[in-house]
Amino acid sequence: DLFVSKDGKFKANFPGSPTRDVQMVATEAGDIEMISFVYEKSATEASMIAYSDYPSSLIDAQDPMSILKNARDGSMEGNIVESNDEMKVNGWPAIRTRAIDKTQNLHYVLEVVLAKNRLYQILMVRDGSYPDDAAVEEFFDTFEITMKK
């Protein structure tokens, strides 16, 4: 199902209708609001797109890949990272990571994308094994940032 977030300035094909959530996240820059859209296929599989706006001064002072690596490391802390691929999403810098949480046997596919001062996190998680490649492609490859470059 094509999901469009006007405020989030993105669209993507979620496997079902996502639920919106807002929470404050502690960062080096202070508390930042993270808005997420989550679809739980089952108790063992979920898809999420989240975004946060960081102070422009913080973003402008750092290399985009450093910001993405820090975001990825924060999200995947304590997990075993199996792969990292630097890439572009709609022309914006991005990193796709595959990681495993050995204690809970959760398998993550995470993509972090930096568009201006907005950090997007696209995530699929599954218990026991990585999400199906076709499902990952359908979700990640349809993610599109709609803000102007």
Short mmCIF file of C-alpha atoms in Angstrom, two decimals:
data_model
loop_
_atom_site.label_atom_id
_atom_site.label_comp_id
_atom_site.label_asym_id
_atom_site.label_seq_id
_atom_site.Cartn_x
_atom_site.Cartn_y
_atom_site.Cartn_z
CA ASP A 1 0.00 0.00 0.00
CA LEU A 2 1.46 3.36 -1.00
CA PHE A 3 1.83 5.47 2.13
CA VAL A 4 2.47 9.20 1.76
CA SER A 5 3.67 11.43 4.60
CA LYS A 6 3.33 15.09 3.60
CA ASP A 7 4.95 16.33 6.83
CA GLY A 8 7.65 13.65 6.62
CA LYS A 9 8.22 14.43 2.94
CA PHE A 10 8.40 10.79 1.90
CA LYS A 11 6.39 7.99 0.40
CA ALA A 12 6.82 4.22 0.38
CA ASN A 13 4.95 0.98 -0.13
CA PHE A 14 4.31 -0.38 3.37
CA PRO A 15 3.19 -4.03 3.59
CA GLY A 16 0.08 -2.72 5.42
CA SER A 17 -1.23 0.43 7.15
CA PRO A 18 1.37 1.90 9.53
CA THR A 19 0.71 3.48 12.92
CA ARG A 20 2.23 6.91 13.72
CA ASP A 21 4.22 7.45 16.90
CA VAL A 22 6.19 10.39 18.29
CA GLN A 23 8.91 10.19 20.91
CA MET A 24 11.82 12.25 22.16
CA VAL A 25 15.24 10.69 21.62
CA ALA A 26 18.38 11.72 23.51
CA THR A 27 21.22 12.63 21.12
CA GLU A 28 24.54 14.48 21.24
CA ALA A 29 22.58 17.52 20.04
CA GLY A 30 20.08 17.22 22.90
CA ASP A 31 16.59 15.74 22.80
CA ILE A 32 15.29 15.36 19.23
CA GLU A 33 11.73 14.50 18.21
CA MET A 34 11.48 11.25 16.23
CA ILE A 35 8.32 10.60 14.26
CA SER A 36 7.86 6.98 13.22
CA PHE A 37 5.43 4.99 11.16
CA VAL A 38 5.34 1.30 12.04
CA TYR A 39 3.54 -1.63 10.48
CA GLU A 40 3.60 -4.84 12.50
CA LYS A 41 2.92 -7.74 10.17
CA SER A 42 3.00 -10.09 13.16
CA ALA A 43 4.61 -10.43 16.58
CA THR A 44 7.78 -11.50 14.75
CA GLU A 45 8.00 -9.09 11.79
CA ALA A 46 7.72 -5.31 11.41
CA SER A 47 8.52 -2.43 9.03
CA MET A 48 9.24 1.15 10.07
CA ILE A 49 10.12 4.53 8.63
CA ALA A 50 11.17 7.22 11.09
CA TYR A 51 12.54 10.70 10.70
CA SER A 52 14.09 13.37 12.89
CA ASP A 53 15.13 16.93 12.18
CA TYR A 54 18.52 17.93 13.57
CA PRO A 55 19.80 21.49 14.05
CA SER A 56 21.19 22.69 10.71
CA SER A 57 24.31 24.00 12.46
CA LEU A 58 25.12 20.47 13.67
CA ILE A 59 24.55 18.93 10.23
CA ASP A 60 26.49 21.64 8.37
CA ALA A 61 29.53 21.16 10.64
CA GLN A 62 29.98 17.45 9.86
CA ASP A 63 30.55 15.13 6.94
CA PRO A 64 27.23 13.49 5.92
CA MET A 65 28.73 9.95 6.06
CA SER A 66 29.95 10.58 9.64
CA ILE A 67 26.44 11.61 10.65
CA LEU A 68 24.97 8.50 8.99
CA LYS A 69 27.55 6.19 10.59
CA ASN A 70 26.81 7.68 14.04
CA ALA A 71 23.06 7.24 13.49
CA ARG A 72 23.54 3.66 12.30
CA ASP A 73 25.84 2.84 15.22
CA GLY A 74 23.31 4.27 17.68
CA SER A 75 20.47 2.25 16.17
CA MET A 76 22.46 -0.99 15.91
CA GLU A 77 24.35 -0.72 19.22
CA GLY A 78 24.89 -4.14 20.76
CA ASN A 79 24.02 -5.97 17.54
CA ILE A 80 26.36 -7.92 15.27
CA VAL A 81 26.69 -5.97 12.03
CA GLU A 82 27.05 -8.28 9.03
CA SER A 83 27.15 -5.74 6.19
CA ASN A 84 27.22 -2.02 5.44
CA ASP A 85 26.65 -0.57 1.99
CA GLU A 86 27.13 3.12 1.30
CA MET A 87 24.69 4.29 -1.35
CA LYS A 88 22.44 7.10 -2.54
CA VAL A 89 18.66 7.29 -2.09
CA ASN A 90 17.08 9.81 -4.46
CA GLY A 91 20.52 11.45 -4.65
CA TRP A 92 20.89 11.74 -0.85
CA PRO A 93 23.71 9.94 1.05
CA ALA A 94 22.67 6.68 2.71
CA ILE A 95 23.95 3.49 4.36
CA ARG A 96 22.17 0.11 4.35
CA THR A 97 23.08 -2.25 7.16
CA ARG A 98 22.23 -5.85 8.00
CA ALA A 99 22.60 -6.81 11.64
CA ILE A 100 21.59 -9.48 14.14
CA ASP A 101 20.59 -9.13 17.78
CA LYS A 102 21.92 -12.46 19.09
CA THR A 103 20.15 -12.19 22.46
CA GLN A 104 16.67 -11.86 20.94
CA ASN A 105 17.45 -13.55 17.58
CA LEU A 106 16.17 -10.49 15.69
CA HIS A 107 17.48 -9.75 12.20
CA TYR A 108 17.53 -6.13 11.03
CA VAL A 109 17.81 -4.42 7.67
CA LEU A 110 18.33 -0.70 8.33
CA GLU A 111 18.82 2.16 5.94
CA VAL A 112 19.79 5.60 7.23
CA VAL A 113 19.44 8.53 4.81
CA LEU A 114 20.39 12.17 5.32
CA ALA A 115 18.37 14.76 3.37
CA LYS A 116 19.40 18.29 4.35
CA ASN A 117 18.99 18.28 8.16
CA ARG A 118 16.47 15.41 8.21
CA LEU A 119 17.61 11.91 9.13
CA TYR A 120 15.43 9.07 7.84
CA GLN A 121 15.61 5.54 9.19
CA ILE A 122 13.99 2.77 7.17
CA LEU A 123 13.89 -0.54 9.02
CA MET A 124 12.62 -4.07 8.62
CA VAL A 125 13.01 -6.56 11.44
CA ARG A 126 12.20 -10.24 11.69
CA ASP A 127 12.60 -12.92 14.33
CA GLY A 128 14.84 -15.87 13.40
CA SER A 129 15.99 -14.80 9.93
CA TYR A 130 16.32 -11.76 7.73
CA PRO A 131 13.13 -10.47 6.12
CA ASP A 132 12.45 -11.96 2.68
CA ASP A 133 14.59 -10.28 -0.02
CA ALA A 134 11.55 -9.51 -2.18
CA ALA A 135 9.81 -7.82 0.77
CA VAL A 136 12.96 -5.81 1.55
CA GLU A 137 13.22 -4.68 -2.07
CA GLU A 138 9.53 -3.77 -2.24
CA PHE A 139 9.75 -1.66 0.93
CA PHE A 140 13.19 -0.07 0.58
CA ASP A 141 13.18 0.45 -3.18
CA THR A 142 9.82 2.25 -3.10
CA PHE A 143 10.97 4.65 -0.35
CA GLU A 144 11.16 8.08 -1.93
CA ILE A 145 12.04 11.41 -0.39
CA THR A 146 9.71 14.07 -1.78
CA MET A 147 11.53 17.19 -0.51
CA LYS A 148 13.38 19.31 -3.05
CA LYS A 149 17.18 18.92 -3.09
#
